[in-house]
Amino acid sequence: MRIDIMTLFPDAIDAMMGQSIMGRAQDRGYIKIVAHQIRDYTTNKQMQVDDYPYGGGRGAVMQADPLYRCWEHICQEAGHRVHTVYMSPCGRVFDQQVAKELKANYDHLILVCGHYEGVDQRVLDEIVDEELSIGDYVLTGGELAAMVAIDCIARFIPGVLGSSESAETESFSDGLLEYPQYTRPAEFRGMKVPEVLLNGNHALIERWRRDRAIELTLSRRPELMERVELNKKDIAFIQSIKKDEKAR
Ligand code: ADE
């Protein structure tokens, strides 16, 4: 998969995306992430990318031309129009499902990062296929949002996570929040690791983890339970929790 990012801060993207799992995924050729400096596509001497908003008001608006020229360059290199996403708080809210969908539908994406008080609407109308928001808050620019989206999408590419892990089988994909994890030492400040995790009985461990995940999801994000596929043992466990609650 290839993702091109249009930004005023390509160094910030390269620095972050060169680390850890994303860095390794790029080195191994599972994903290619290319950050483009929008300023390189200006035609004025000052390399100015923004200007006053028509109609007045505070701040500066990113001009259409450098963005368009940058986008056109990426599409020309690709040899076709590339699915283009504008990172914006006005967009569809990004989640695990959207990440999976983008990975399944496109092997090349362009992410556009805005700054200042916004972007000239005409270039958005011309180049953008969809807008994505990473949540109901406003960031100073689209870069962090783009990196959140890339990180999450990349986890669905086979090979990016270790062979024993996968974004499909892990906890949030089954709709539940993650169960608690422990590592050595077996005792920390008087607190012991739950006994069940030490006895090597994998069926019991699986059940214990599933129960903790259900418990956590019920207490913190009960609305997520609607989409969870429950088996007989899950239902019995939930009933036992409800019984205990009533008894209290
Ligand atoms: N740019 C500014 N805020 C944003 C958000 N919440 N999501 C995506 N892009 C943004």
XYZ file of N, CA, C and O in Angstrom, residues 28 47 70 99 115 146 152 164 187 216 218 228 230 234 237:
60
model
N 10.470 -2.940 5.254
C 10.196 -4.260 4.672
C 9.299 -4.194 3.444
O 8.949 -5.219 2.850
N 7.368 31.916 -1.516
C 6.849 30.566 -1.238
C 5.683 30.629 -0.256
O 5.541 29.789 0.630
N 0.423 20.267 -6.120
C 1.012 19.145 -5.374
C 0.205 17.863 -5.651
O 0.775 16.809 -5.971
N -10.969 2.243 9.044
C -9.582 1.873 8.715
C -9.571 0.595 7.870
O -8.905 0.523 6.834
N -4.046 23.583 7.432
C -3.504 24.358 8.548
C -4.128 25.725 8.539
O -4.980 26.014 7.725
N -3.719 12.609 10.324
C -3.267 11.757 9.213
C -2.435 10.595 9.756
O -2.592 9.451 9.331
N -3.319 3.240 12.027
C -4.424 2.301 12.215
C -4.679 1.475 10.942
O -4.881 0.258 11.017
N 2.230 -13.623 14.683
C 1.294 -14.196 15.655
C 0.144 -13.238 15.960
O -0.862 -13.621 16.535
N 5.231 -10.453 41.276
C 4.709 -9.587 42.359
C 5.357 -8.217 42.250
O 6.583 -8.110 42.119
N -14.978 -5.174 31.396
C -14.457 -3.833 31.137
C -15.356 -3.080 30.150
O -15.667 -1.900 30.338
N -18.517 -3.654 29.449
C -19.815 -3.357 30.068
C -19.734 -2.132 30.973
O -20.644 -1.303 30.988
N -21.250 -6.901 19.666
C -20.397 -8.043 20.012
C -21.161 -9.348 19.813
O -22.322 -9.461 20.201
N -21.907 -12.778 21.023
C -21.746 -13.458 22.314
C -22.008 -14.954 22.163
O -22.943 -15.362 21.473
N -20.358 -16.550 27.311
C -20.384 -15.088 27.516
C -21.707 -14.693 28.172
O -21.735 -13.890 29.113
N -21.864 -15.598 31.724
C -21.025 -14.705 32.529
C -21.741 -13.371 32.772
O -21.758 -12.858 33.885
